[in-house]
Amino acid sequence: MIKWATRSIYEEAKPQTDVILRRTPPVAAGHPDYQILRIGQEGETLALLPRYQAFQDYSLWLALNGADFQEIAGNRGEIALSLQAPAAWRAPGGSRLRLEQAILTQPG
């Protein structure tokens, strides 16, 4: 019943999300879900990436290959993310740490 009620209000989640990139690598055989839709006159690329965990894998691949994310799913502003890191880890310059919490069952 909850599933039915949810679908009556929201459409089913799409498996891909759109991104706008600069300095994009060409489509690669090892990344079949990276689809270039359009390349603009100023070099920006509109592309589709898979969502959820696969988005992390694809966005890391793109970043390591020189891509610069300009927009993710219509968002051009700051993006919140979470991570688990050693206690000595520090956020890179230009980023803001909003919450830090120790994992009591995993010291250090």
PDB file of N, CA and C in Angstrom:
ATOM      1  N   MET A   1       0.811  -1.181   0.000  1.00  0.00           N
ATOM      2  CA  MET A   1       0.000   0.000   0.000  1.00  0.00           C
ATOM      3  C   MET A   1       0.868   1.264   0.000  1.00  0.00           C
ATOM      4  N   ILE A   2       1.969   1.249   0.763  1.00  0.00           N
ATOM      5  CA  ILE A   2       2.857   2.415   0.798  1.00  0.00           C
ATOM      6  C   ILE A   2       3.452   2.658  -0.585  1.00  0.00           C
ATOM      7  N   LYS A   3       3.864   1.576  -1.239  1.00  0.00           N
ATOM      8  CA  LYS A   3       4.431   1.703  -2.581  1.00  0.00           C
ATOM      9  C   LYS A   3       3.404   2.313  -3.538  1.00  0.00           C
ATOM     10  N   TRP A   4       2.161   1.845  -3.483  1.00  0.00           N
ATOM     11  CA  TRP A   4       1.104   2.377  -4.338  1.00  0.00           C
ATOM     12  C   TRP A   4       0.880   3.859  -4.063  1.00  0.00           C
ATOM     13  N   ALA A   5       0.823   4.235  -2.777  1.00  0.00           N
ATOM     14  CA  ALA A   5       0.586   5.633  -2.412  1.00  0.00           C
ATOM     15  C   ALA A   5       1.736   6.522  -2.882  1.00  0.00           C
ATOM     16  N   THR A   6       2.956   6.044  -2.723  1.00  0.00           N
ATOM     17  CA  THR A   6       4.122   6.816  -3.158  1.00  0.00           C
ATOM     18  C   THR A   6       4.082   7.045  -4.662  1.00  0.00           C
ATOM     19  N   ARG A   7       3.785   6.015  -5.417  1.00  0.00           N
ATOM     20  CA  ARG A   7       3.742   6.148  -6.881  1.00  0.00           C
ATOM     21  C   ARG A   7       2.590   7.016  -7.355  1.00  0.00           C
ATOM     22  N   SER A   8       1.566   7.164  -6.517  1.00  0.00           N
ATOM     23  CA  SER A   8       0.459   8.031  -6.919  1.00  0.00           C
ATOM     24  C   SER A   8       0.861   9.502  -6.856  1.00  0.00           C
ATOM     25  N   ILE A   9       1.919   9.810  -6.092  1.00  0.00           N
ATOM     26  CA  ILE A   9       2.390  11.192  -5.945  1.00  0.00           C
ATOM     27  C   ILE A   9       3.664  11.437  -6.745  1.00  0.00           C
ATOM     28  N   TYR A  10       4.600  10.495  -6.677  1.00  0.00           N
ATOM     29  CA  TYR A  10       5.902  10.652  -7.327  1.00  0.00           C
ATOM     30  C   TYR A  10       6.021   9.680  -8.483  1.00  0.00           C
ATOM     31  N   GLU A  11       6.729  10.104  -9.522  1.00  0.00           N
ATOM     32  CA  GLU A  11       7.001   9.161 -10.597  1.00  0.00           C
ATOM     33  C   GLU A  11       8.180   8.284 -10.189  1.00  0.00           C
ATOM     34  N   GLU A  12       8.322   7.164 -10.848  1.00  0.00           N
ATOM     35  CA  GLU A  12       9.400   6.239 -10.536  1.00  0.00           C
ATOM     36  C   GLU A  12      10.751   6.902 -10.818  1.00  0.00           C
ATOM     37  N   ALA A  13      11.726   6.647  -9.946  1.00  0.00           N
ATOM     38  CA  ALA A  13      13.052   7.259 -10.090  1.00  0.00           C
ATOM     39  C   ALA A  13      13.688   6.848 -11.416  1.00  0.00           C
ATOM     40  N   LYS A  14      14.280   7.816 -12.087  1.00  0.00           N
ATOM     41  CA  LYS A  14      14.956   7.543 -13.355  1.00  0.00           C
ATOM     42  C   LYS A  14      16.333   6.949 -13.058  1.00  0.00           C
ATOM     43  N   PRO A  15      16.807   6.033 -13.901  1.00  0.00           N
ATOM     44  CA  PRO A  15      18.089   5.377 -13.626  1.00  0.00           C
ATOM     45  C   PRO A  15      19.308   6.236 -13.959  1.00  0.00           C
ATOM     46  N   GLN A  16      19.098   7.396 -14.597  1.00  0.00           N
ATOM     47  CA  GLN A  16      20.215   8.252 -14.991  1.00  0.00           C
ATOM     48  C   GLN A  16      19.955   9.685 -14.553  1.00  0.00           C
ATOM     49  N   THR A  17      21.034  10.448 -14.461  1.00  0.00           N
ATOM     50  CA  THR A  17      20.923  11.873 -14.167  1.00  0.00           C
ATOM     51  C   THR A  17      21.786  12.641 -15.156  1.00  0.00           C
ATOM     52  N   ASP A  18      21.387  13.878 -15.427  1.00  0.00           N
ATOM     53  CA  ASP A  18      22.140  14.674 -16.393  1.00  0.00           C
ATOM     54  C   ASP A  18      23.200  15.511 -15.689  1.00  0.00           C
ATOM     55  N   VAL A  19      24.301  15.722 -16.385  1.00  0.00           N
ATOM     56  CA  VAL A  19      25.402  16.543 -15.881  1.00  0.00           C
ATOM     57  C   VAL A  19      25.891  17.441 -17.009  1.00  0.00           C
ATOM     58  N   ILE A  20      26.451  18.577 -16.630  1.00  0.00           N
ATOM     59  CA  ILE A  20      27.147  19.433 -17.590  1.00  0.00           C
ATOM     60  C   ILE A  20      28.601  19.456 -17.162  1.00  0.00           C
ATOM     61  N   LEU A  21      29.478  19.125 -18.104  1.00  0.00           N
ATOM     62  CA  LEU A  21      30.904  18.980 -17.829  1.00  0.00           C
ATOM     63  C   LEU A  21      31.721  19.873 -18.746  1.00  0.00           C
ATOM     64  N   ARG A  22      32.920  20.181 -18.306  1.00  0.00           N
ATOM     65  CA  ARG A  22      33.948  20.799 -19.157  1.00  0.00           C
ATOM     66  C   ARG A  22      35.135  19.837 -19.172  1.00  0.00           C
ATOM     67  N   ARG A  23      35.888  19.880 -20.262  1.00  0.00           N
ATOM     68  CA  ARG A  23      37.065  19.013 -20.430  1.00  0.00           C
ATOM     69  C   ARG A  23      36.696  17.538 -20.219  1.00  0.00           C
ATOM     70  N   THR A  24      35.832  17.050 -21.049  1.00  0.00           N
ATOM     71  CA  THR A  24      35.349  15.683 -20.877  1.00  0.00           C
ATOM     72  C   THR A  24      36.150  14.687 -21.691  1.00  0.00           C
ATOM     73  N   PRO A  25      36.345  13.496 -21.140  1.00  0.00           N
ATOM     74  CA  PRO A  25      37.005  12.449 -21.921  1.00  0.00           C
ATOM     75  C   PRO A  25      36.016  11.877 -22.934  1.00  0.00           C
ATOM     76  N   PRO A  26      36.514  11.220 -23.966  1.00  0.00           N
ATOM     77  CA  PRO A  26      35.602  10.586 -24.916  1.00  0.00           C
ATOM     78  C   PRO A  26      34.889   9.410 -24.254  1.00  0.00           C
ATOM     79  N   VAL A  27      33.830   8.959 -24.880  1.00  0.00           N
ATOM     80  CA  VAL A  27      33.112   7.788 -24.378  1.00  0.00           C
ATOM     81  C   VAL A  27      34.089   6.617 -24.350  1.00  0.00           C
ATOM     82  N   ALA A  28      34.059   5.846 -23.269  1.00  0.00           N
ATOM     83  CA  ALA A  28      35.000   4.740 -23.104  1.00  0.00           C
ATOM     84  C   ALA A  28      34.246   3.418 -22.999  1.00  0.00           C
ATOM     85  N   ALA A  29      34.827   2.377 -23.560  1.00  0.00           N
ATOM     86  CA  ALA A  29      34.193   1.060 -23.549  1.00  0.00           C
ATOM     87  C   ALA A  29      33.936   0.571 -22.122  1.00  0.00           C
ATOM     88  N   GLY A  30      34.808   0.919 -21.198  1.00  0.00           N
ATOM     89  CA  GLY A  30      34.658   0.479 -19.815  1.00  0.00           C
ATOM     90  C   GLY A  30      33.594   1.232 -19.040  1.00  0.00           C
ATOM     91  N   HIS A  31      32.982   2.226 -19.665  1.00  0.00           N
ATOM     92  CA  HIS A  31      31.959   3.046 -19.004  1.00  0.00           C
ATOM     93  C   HIS A  31      30.752   3.202 -19.932  1.00  0.00           C
ATOM     94  N   PRO A  32      30.027   2.113 -20.157  1.00  0.00           N
ATOM     95  CA  PRO A  32      28.940   2.131 -21.140  1.00  0.00           C
ATOM     96  C   PRO A  32      27.755   3.016 -20.762  1.00  0.00           C
ATOM     97  N   ASP A  33      27.617   3.374 -19.489  1.00  0.00           N
ATOM     98  CA  ASP A  33      26.482   4.205 -19.072  1.00  0.00           C
ATOM     99  C   ASP A  33      26.790   5.695 -19.121  1.00  0.00           C
ATOM    100  N   TYR A  34      27.969   6.063 -19.603  1.00  0.00           N
ATOM    101  CA  TYR A  34      28.325   7.470 -19.825  1.00  0.00           C
ATOM    102  C   TYR A  34      27.904   7.807 -21.242  1.00  0.00           C
ATOM    103  N   GLN A  35      26.892   8.652 -21.361  1.00  0.00           N
ATOM    104  CA  GLN A  35      26.358   8.985 -22.677  1.00  0.00           C
ATOM    105  C   GLN A  35      26.449  10.485 -22.917  1.00  0.00           C
ATOM    106  N   ILE A  36      27.167  10.872 -23.947  1.00  0.00           N
ATOM    107  CA  ILE A  36      27.242  12.285 -24.326  1.00  0.00           C
ATOM    108  C   ILE A  36      26.014  12.607 -25.170  1.00  0.00           C
ATOM    109  N   LEU A  37      25.249  13.607 -24.730  1.00  0.00           N
ATOM    110  CA  LEU A  37      24.049  14.013 -25.457  1.00  0.00           C
ATOM    111  C   LEU A  37      24.320  15.162 -26.411  1.00  0.00           C
ATOM    112  N   ARG A  38      25.133  16.119 -25.951  1.00  0.00           N
ATOM    113  CA  ARG A  38      25.379  17.305 -26.782  1.00  0.00           C
ATOM    114  C   ARG A  38      26.654  17.997 -26.308  1.00  0.00           C
ATOM    115  N   ILE A  39      27.409  18.541 -27.255  1.00  0.00           N
ATOM    116  CA  ILE A  39      28.580  19.356 -26.943  1.00  0.00           C
ATOM    117  C   ILE A  39      28.273  20.768 -27.409  1.00  0.00           C
ATOM    118  N   GLY A  40      28.349  21.727 -26.482  1.00  0.00           N
ATOM    119  CA  GLY A  40      28.021  23.115 -26.785  1.00  0.00           C
ATOM    120  C   GLY A  40      29.149  23.846 -27.488  1.00  0.00           C
ATOM    121  N   GLN A  41      28.852  25.050 -27.946  1.00  0.00           N
ATOM    122  CA  GLN A  41      29.825  25.858 -28.682  1.00  0.00           C
ATOM    123  C   GLN A  41      31.005  26.276 -27.818  1.00  0.00           C
ATOM    124  N   GLU A  42      30.805  26.380 -26.520  1.00  0.00           N
ATOM    125  CA  GLU A  42      31.893  26.781 -25.626  1.00  0.00           C
ATOM    126  C   GLU A  42      32.588  25.584 -24.989  1.00  0.00           C
ATOM    127  N   GLY A  43      32.318  24.380 -25.500  1.00  0.00           N
ATOM    128  CA  GLY A  43      33.003  23.188 -25.030  1.00  0.00           C
ATOM    129  C   GLY A  43      32.330  22.459 -23.885  1.00  0.00           C
ATOM    130  N   GLU A  44      31.206  22.977 -23.395  1.00  0.00           N
ATOM    131  CA  GLU A  44      30.519  22.279 -22.316  1.00  0.00           C
ATOM    132  C   GLU A  44      29.795  21.062 -22.898  1.00  0.00           C
ATOM    133  N   THR A  45      29.748  19.994 -22.127  1.00  0.00           N
ATOM    134  CA  THR A  45      29.152  18.746 -22.582  1.00  0.00           C
ATOM    135  C   THR A  45      27.964  18.389 -21.709  1.00  0.00           C
ATOM    136  N   LEU A  46      26.825  18.139 -22.331  1.00  0.00           N
ATOM    137  CA  LEU A  46      25.657  17.619 -21.633  1.00  0.00           C
ATOM    138  C   LEU A  46      25.724  16.108 -21.756  1.00  0.00           C
ATOM    139  N   ALA A  47      25.725  15.423 -20.622  1.00  0.00           N
ATOM    140  CA  ALA A  47      25.868  13.968 -20.634  1.00  0.00           C
ATOM    141  C   ALA A  47      24.929  13.336 -19.615  1.00  0.00           C
ATOM    142  N   LEU A  48      24.739  12.043 -19.759  1.00  0.00           N
ATOM    143  CA  LEU A  48      23.971  11.265 -18.797  1.00  0.00           C
ATOM    144  C   LEU A  48      24.912  10.338 -18.057  1.00  0.00           C
ATOM    145  N   LEU A  49      24.693  10.225 -16.750  1.00  0.00           N
ATOM    146  CA  LEU A  49      25.434   9.292 -15.908  1.00  0.00           C
ATOM    147  C   LEU A  49      24.434   8.452 -15.132  1.00  0.00           C
ATOM    148  N   PRO A  50      24.824   7.243 -14.750  1.00  0.00           N
ATOM    149  CA  PRO A  50      23.929   6.442 -13.919  1.00  0.00           C
ATOM    150  C   PRO A  50      23.804   7.063 -12.525  1.00  0.00           C
ATOM    151  N   ARG A  51      22.750   6.746 -11.833  1.00  0.00           N
ATOM    152  CA  ARG A  51      22.522   7.291 -10.493  1.00  0.00           C
ATOM    153  C   ARG A  51      23.045   6.337  -9.421  1.00  0.00           C
ATOM    154  N   TYR A  52      22.929   6.789  -8.184  1.00  0.00           N
ATOM    155  CA  TYR A  52      23.232   6.015  -6.982  1.00  0.00           C
ATOM    156  C   TYR A  52      24.713   5.623  -6.947  1.00  0.00           C
ATOM    157  N   GLN A  53      25.052   4.393  -6.550  1.00  0.00           N
ATOM    158  CA  GLN A  53      26.453   4.005  -6.385  1.00  0.00           C
ATOM    159  C   GLN A  53      27.237   4.146  -7.687  1.00  0.00           C
ATOM    160  N   ALA A  54      26.631   3.820  -8.790  1.00  0.00           N
ATOM    161  CA  ALA A  54      27.338   3.926 -10.075  1.00  0.00           C
ATOM    162  C   ALA A  54      27.726   5.367 -10.377  1.00  0.00           C
ATOM    163  N   PHE A  55      26.942   6.341  -9.895  1.00  0.00           N
ATOM    164  CA  PHE A  55      27.293   7.750 -10.101  1.00  0.00           C
ATOM    165  C   PHE A  55      28.647   8.049  -9.464  1.00  0.00           C
ATOM    166  N   GLN A  56      28.876   7.513  -8.273  1.00  0.00           N
ATOM    167  CA  GLN A  56      30.166   7.724  -7.603  1.00  0.00           C
ATOM    168  C   GLN A  56      31.298   7.168  -8.453  1.00  0.00           C
ATOM    169  N   ASP A  57      31.131   5.976  -8.965  1.00  0.00           N
ATOM    170  CA  ASP A  57      32.176   5.350  -9.781  1.00  0.00           C
ATOM    171  C   ASP A  57      32.448   6.153 -11.056  1.00  0.00           C
ATOM    172  N   TYR A  58      31.396   6.562 -11.736  1.00  0.00           N
ATOM    173  CA  TYR A  58      31.547   7.310 -12.984  1.00  0.00           C
ATOM    174  C   TYR A  58      32.100   8.711 -12.738  1.00  0.00           C
ATOM    175  N   SER A  59      31.631   9.385 -11.690  1.00  0.00           N
ATOM    176  CA  SER A  59      32.120  10.744 -11.435  1.00  0.00           C
ATOM    177  C   SER A  59      33.595  10.724 -11.039  1.00  0.00           C
ATOM    178  N   LEU A  60      34.024   9.704 -10.306  1.00  0.00           N
ATOM    179  CA  LEU A  60      35.444   9.574  -9.976  1.00  0.00           C
ATOM    180  C   LEU A  60      36.251   9.348 -11.250  1.00  0.00           C
ATOM    181  N   TRP A  61      35.789   8.475 -12.123  1.00  0.00           N
ATOM    182  CA  TRP A  61      36.470   8.226 -13.396  1.00  0.00           C
ATOM    183  C   TRP A  61      36.575   9.515 -14.209  1.00  0.00           C
ATOM    184  N   LEU A  62      35.480  10.270 -14.285  1.00  0.00           N
ATOM    185  CA  LEU A  62      35.503  11.527 -15.037  1.00  0.00           C
ATOM    186  C   LEU A  62      36.491  12.519 -14.426  1.00  0.00           C
ATOM    187  N   ALA A  63      36.450  12.676 -13.105  1.00  0.00           N
ATOM    188  CA  ALA A  63      37.349  13.624 -12.438  1.00  0.00           C
ATOM    189  C   ALA A  63      38.813  13.236 -12.646  1.00  0.00           C
ATOM    190  N   LEU A  64      39.122  11.954 -12.543  1.00  0.00           N
ATOM    191  CA  LEU A  64      40.499  11.496 -12.742  1.00  0.00           C
ATOM    192  C   LEU A  64      40.960  11.683 -14.185  1.00  0.00           C
ATOM    193  N   ASN A  65      40.011  11.838 -15.105  1.00  0.00           N
ATOM    194  CA  ASN A  65      40.336  12.067 -16.513  1.00  0.00           C
ATOM    195  C   ASN A  65      40.165  13.525 -16.916  1.00  0.00           C
ATOM    196  N   GLY A  66      40.165  14.426 -15.927  1.00  0.00           N
ATOM    197  CA  GLY A  66      40.204  15.857 -16.199  1.00  0.00           C
ATOM    198  C   GLY A  66      38.878  16.567 -16.350  1.00  0.00           C
ATOM    199  N   ALA A  67      37.760  15.866 -16.192  1.00  0.00           N
ATOM    200  CA  ALA A  67      36.454  16.514 -16.341  1.00  0.00           C
ATOM    201  C   ALA A  67      36.197  17.451 -15.163  1.00  0.00           C
ATOM    202  N   ASP A  68      35.508  18.533 -15.446  1.00  0.00           N
ATOM    203  CA  ASP A  68      35.137  19.527 -14.439  1.00  0.00           C
ATOM    204  C   ASP A  68      33.614  19.617 -14.424  1.00  0.00           C
ATOM    205  N   PHE A  69      33.005  19.233 -13.312  1.00  0.00           N
ATOM    206  CA  PHE A  69      31.547  19.258 -13.201  1.00  0.00           C
ATOM    207  C   PHE A  69      31.069  20.694 -13.047  1.00  0.00           C
ATOM    208  N   GLN A  70      30.191  21.123 -13.948  1.00  0.00           N
ATOM    209  CA  GLN A  70      29.581  22.450 -13.887  1.00  0.00           C
ATOM    210  C   GLN A  70      28.188  22.380 -13.276  1.00  0.00           C
ATOM    211  N   GLU A  71      27.512  21.265 -13.499  1.00  0.00           N
ATOM    212  CA  GLU A  71      26.135  21.107 -13.030  1.00  0.00           C
ATOM    213  C   GLU A  71      25.832  19.622 -12.865  1.00  0.00           C
ATOM    214  N   ILE A  72      25.125  19.285 -11.795  1.00  0.00           N
ATOM    215  CA  ILE A  72      24.681  17.912 -11.567  1.00  0.00           C
ATOM    216  C   ILE A  72      23.184  17.956 -11.308  1.00  0.00           C
ATOM    217  N   ALA A  73      22.422  17.313 -12.167  1.00  0.00           N
ATOM    218  CA  ALA A  73      20.955  17.244 -12.038  1.00  0.00           C
ATOM    219  C   ALA A  73      20.333  18.623 -11.846  1.00  0.00           C
ATOM    220  N   GLY A  74      20.836  19.599 -12.589  1.00  0.00           N
ATOM    221  CA  GLY A  74      20.275  20.944 -12.519  1.00  0.00           C
ATOM    222  C   GLY A  74      20.820  21.806 -11.398  1.00  0.00           C
ATOM    223  N   ASN A  75      21.740  21.281 -10.605  1.00  0.00           N
ATOM    224  CA  ASN A  75      22.302  22.020  -9.471  1.00  0.00           C
ATOM    225  C   ASN A  75      23.688  22.547  -9.805  1.00  0.00           C
ATOM    226  N   ARG A  76      23.848  23.864  -9.707  1.00  0.00           N
ATOM    227  CA  ARG A  76      25.140  24.504  -9.978  1.00  0.00           C
ATOM    228  C   ARG A  76      25.828  24.967  -8.698  1.00  0.00           C
ATOM    229  N   GLY A  77      25.170  24.872  -7.578  1.00  0.00           N
ATOM    230  CA  GLY A  77      25.720  25.346  -6.310  1.00  0.00           C
ATOM    231  C   GLY A  77      26.492  24.262  -5.583  1.00  0.00           C
ATOM    232  N   GLU A  78      26.601  24.453  -4.293  1.00  0.00           N
ATOM    233  CA  GLU A  78      27.326  23.502  -3.457  1.00  0.00           C
ATOM    234  C   GLU A  78      26.594  22.168  -3.408  1.00  0.00           C
ATOM    235  N   ILE A  79      27.364  21.110  -3.212  1.00  0.00           N
ATOM    236  CA  ILE A  79      26.807  19.766  -3.107  1.00  0.00           C
ATOM    237  C   ILE A  79      27.280  19.170  -1.789  1.00  0.00           C
ATOM    238  N   ALA A  80      26.345  18.624  -1.050  1.00  0.00           N
ATOM    239  CA  ALA A  80      26.685  17.981   0.220  1.00  0.00           C
ATOM    240  C   ALA A  80      27.066  16.529  -0.035  1.00  0.00           C
ATOM    241  N   LEU A  81      28.050  16.060   0.693  1.00  0.00           N
ATOM    242  CA  LEU A  81      28.432  14.660   0.608  1.00  0.00           C
ATOM    243  C   LEU A  81      28.878  14.193   1.974  1.00  0.00           C
ATOM    244  N   SER A  82      28.913  12.905   2.137  1.00  0.00           N
ATOM    245  CA  SER A  82      29.375  12.337   3.401  1.00  0.00           C
ATOM    246  C   SER A  82      30.466  11.322   3.097  1.00  0.00           C
ATOM    247  N   LEU A  83      31.337  11.140   4.061  1.00  0.00           N
ATOM    248  CA  LEU A  83      32.400  10.160   3.895  1.00  0.00           C
ATOM    249  C   LEU A  83      32.876   9.686   5.248  1.00  0.00           C
ATOM    250  N   GLN A  84      33.516   8.544   5.226  1.00  0.00           N
ATOM    251  CA  GLN A  84      34.140   7.988   6.415  1.00  0.00           C
ATOM    252  C   GLN A  84      35.641   8.060   6.179  1.00  0.00           C
ATOM    253  N   ALA A  85      36.357   8.705   7.098  1.00  0.00           N
ATOM    254  CA  ALA A  85      37.791   8.929   6.907  1.00  0.00           C
ATOM    255  C   ALA A  85      38.520   8.768   8.235  1.00  0.00           C
ATOM    256  N   PRO A  86      39.839   8.571   8.186  1.00  0.00           N
ATOM    257  CA  PRO A  86      40.620   8.506   9.421  1.00  0.00           C
ATOM    258  C   PRO A  86      40.520   9.823  10.196  1.00  0.00           C
ATOM    259  N   ALA A  87      40.741   9.771  11.500  1.00  0.00           N
ATOM    260  CA  ALA A  87      40.615  10.956  12.355  1.00  0.00           C
ATOM    261  C   ALA A  87      41.550  12.085  11.919  1.00  0.00           C
ATOM    262  N   ALA A  88      42.691  11.769  11.329  1.00  0.00           N
ATOM    263  CA  ALA A  88      43.661  12.790  10.930  1.00  0.00           C
ATOM    264  C   ALA A  88      43.311  13.457   9.595  1.00  0.00           C
ATOM    265  N   TRP A  89      42.307  12.978   8.890  1.00  0.00           N
ATOM    266  CA  TRP A  89      41.940  13.518   7.581  1.00  0.00           C
ATOM    267  C   TRP A  89      41.452  14.951   7.707  1.00  0.00           C
ATOM    268  N   ARG A  90      41.792  15.782   6.733  1.00  0.00           N
ATOM    269  CA  ARG A  90      41.324  17.173   6.695  1.00  0.00           C
ATOM    270  C   ARG A  90      40.658  17.434   5.349  1.00  0.00           C
ATOM    271  N   ALA A  91      39.601  18.212   5.380  1.00  0.00           N
ATOM    272  CA  ALA A  91      38.882  18.562   4.150  1.00  0.00           C
ATOM    273  C   ALA A  91      39.777  19.419   3.265  1.00  0.00           C
ATOM    274  N   PRO A  92      39.707  19.240   1.941  1.00  0.00           N
ATOM    275  CA  PRO A  92      40.521  20.051   1.037  1.00  0.00           C
ATOM    276  C   PRO A  92      40.122  21.521   1.086  1.00  0.00           C
ATOM    277  N   GLY A  93      41.054  22.388   0.704  1.00  0.00           N
ATOM    278  CA  GLY A  93      40.780  23.820   0.679  1.00  0.00           C
ATOM    279  C   GLY A  93      39.563  24.145  -0.168  1.00  0.00           C
ATOM    280  N   GLY A  94      38.806  25.132   0.268  1.00  0.00           N
ATOM    281  CA  GLY A  94      37.616  25.534  -0.459  1.00  0.00           C
ATOM    282  C   GLY A  94      36.370  24.768  -0.071  1.00  0.00           C
ATOM    283  N   SER A  95      36.519  23.743   0.747  1.00  0.00           N
ATOM    284  CA  SER A  95      35.343  22.989   1.187  1.00  0.00           C
ATOM    285  C   SER A  95      35.031  23.336   2.638  1.00  0.00           C
ATOM    286  N   ARG A  96      33.814  23.041   3.040  1.00  0.00           N
ATOM    287  CA  ARG A  96      33.399  23.341   4.410  1.00  0.00           C
ATOM    288  C   ARG A  96      32.918  22.069   5.088  1.00  0.00           C
ATOM    289  N   LEU A  97      33.434  21.830   6.264  1.00  0.00           N
ATOM    290  CA  LEU A  97      33.022  20.685   7.062  1.00  0.00           C
ATOM    291  C   LEU A  97      31.822  21.094   7.899  1.00  0.00           C
ATOM    292  N   ARG A  98      30.710  20.401   7.745  1.00  0.00           N
ATOM    293  CA  ARG A  98      29.479  20.745   8.466  1.00  0.00           C
ATOM    294  C   ARG A  98      29.298  19.922   9.729  1.00  0.00           C
ATOM    295  N   LEU A  99      29.733  18.679   9.718  1.00  0.00           N
ATOM    296  CA  LEU A  99      29.532  17.791  10.859  1.00  0.00           C
ATOM    297  C   LEU A  99      30.658  16.781  10.899  1.00  0.00           C
ATOM    298  N   GLU A 100      31.168  16.565  12.070  1.00  0.00           N
ATOM    299  CA  GLU A 100      32.199  15.551  12.274  1.00  0.00           C
ATOM    300  C   GLU A 100      31.771  14.727  13.469  1.00  0.00           C
ATOM    301  N   GLN A 101      31.794  13.411  13.321  1.00  0.00           N
ATOM    302  CA  GLN A 101      31.335  12.549  14.393  1.00  0.00           C
ATOM    303  C   GLN A 101      32.202  11.302  14.425  1.00  0.00           C
ATOM    304  N   ALA A 102      32.717  10.975  15.597  1.00  0.00           N
ATOM    305  CA  ALA A 102      33.542   9.777  15.751  1.00  0.00           C
ATOM    306  C   ALA A 102      32.661   8.532  15.661  1.00  0.00           C
ATOM    307  N   ILE A 103      33.229   7.470  15.133  1.00  0.00           N
ATOM    308  CA  ILE A 103      32.554   6.173  15.128  1.00  0.00           C
ATOM    309  C   ILE A 103      33.125   5.415  16.312  1.00  0.00           C
ATOM    310  N   LEU A 104      32.364   5.333  17.362  1.00  0.00           N
ATOM    311  CA  LEU A 104      32.867   4.804  18.628  1.00  0.00           C
ATOM    312  C   LEU A 104      33.329   3.360  18.529  1.00  0.00           C
ATOM    313  N   THR A 105      32.787   2.603  17.616  1.00  0.00           N
ATOM    314  CA  THR A 105      33.183   1.205  17.464  1.00  0.00           C
ATOM    315  C   THR A 105      34.413   1.033  16.577  1.00  0.00           C
ATOM    316  N   GLN A 106      34.904   2.150  16.000  1.00  0.00           N
ATOM    317  CA  GLN A 106      36.079   2.106  15.129  1.00  0.00           C
ATOM    318  C   GLN A 106      37.023   3.249  15.496  1.00  0.00           C
ATOM    319  N   PRO A 107      37.814   3.099  16.565  1.00  0.00           N
ATOM    320  CA  PRO A 107      38.716   4.182  16.972  1.00  0.00           C
ATOM    321  C   PRO A 107      39.702   4.553  15.863  1.00  0.00           C
ATOM    322  N   GLY A 108      40.039   5.864  15.818  1.00  0.00           N
ATOM    323  CA  GLY A 108      41.049   6.365  14.893  1.00  0.00           C
ATOM    324  C   GLY A 108      40.500   6.666  13.561  1.00  0.00           C
TER     325      GLY A 108
END
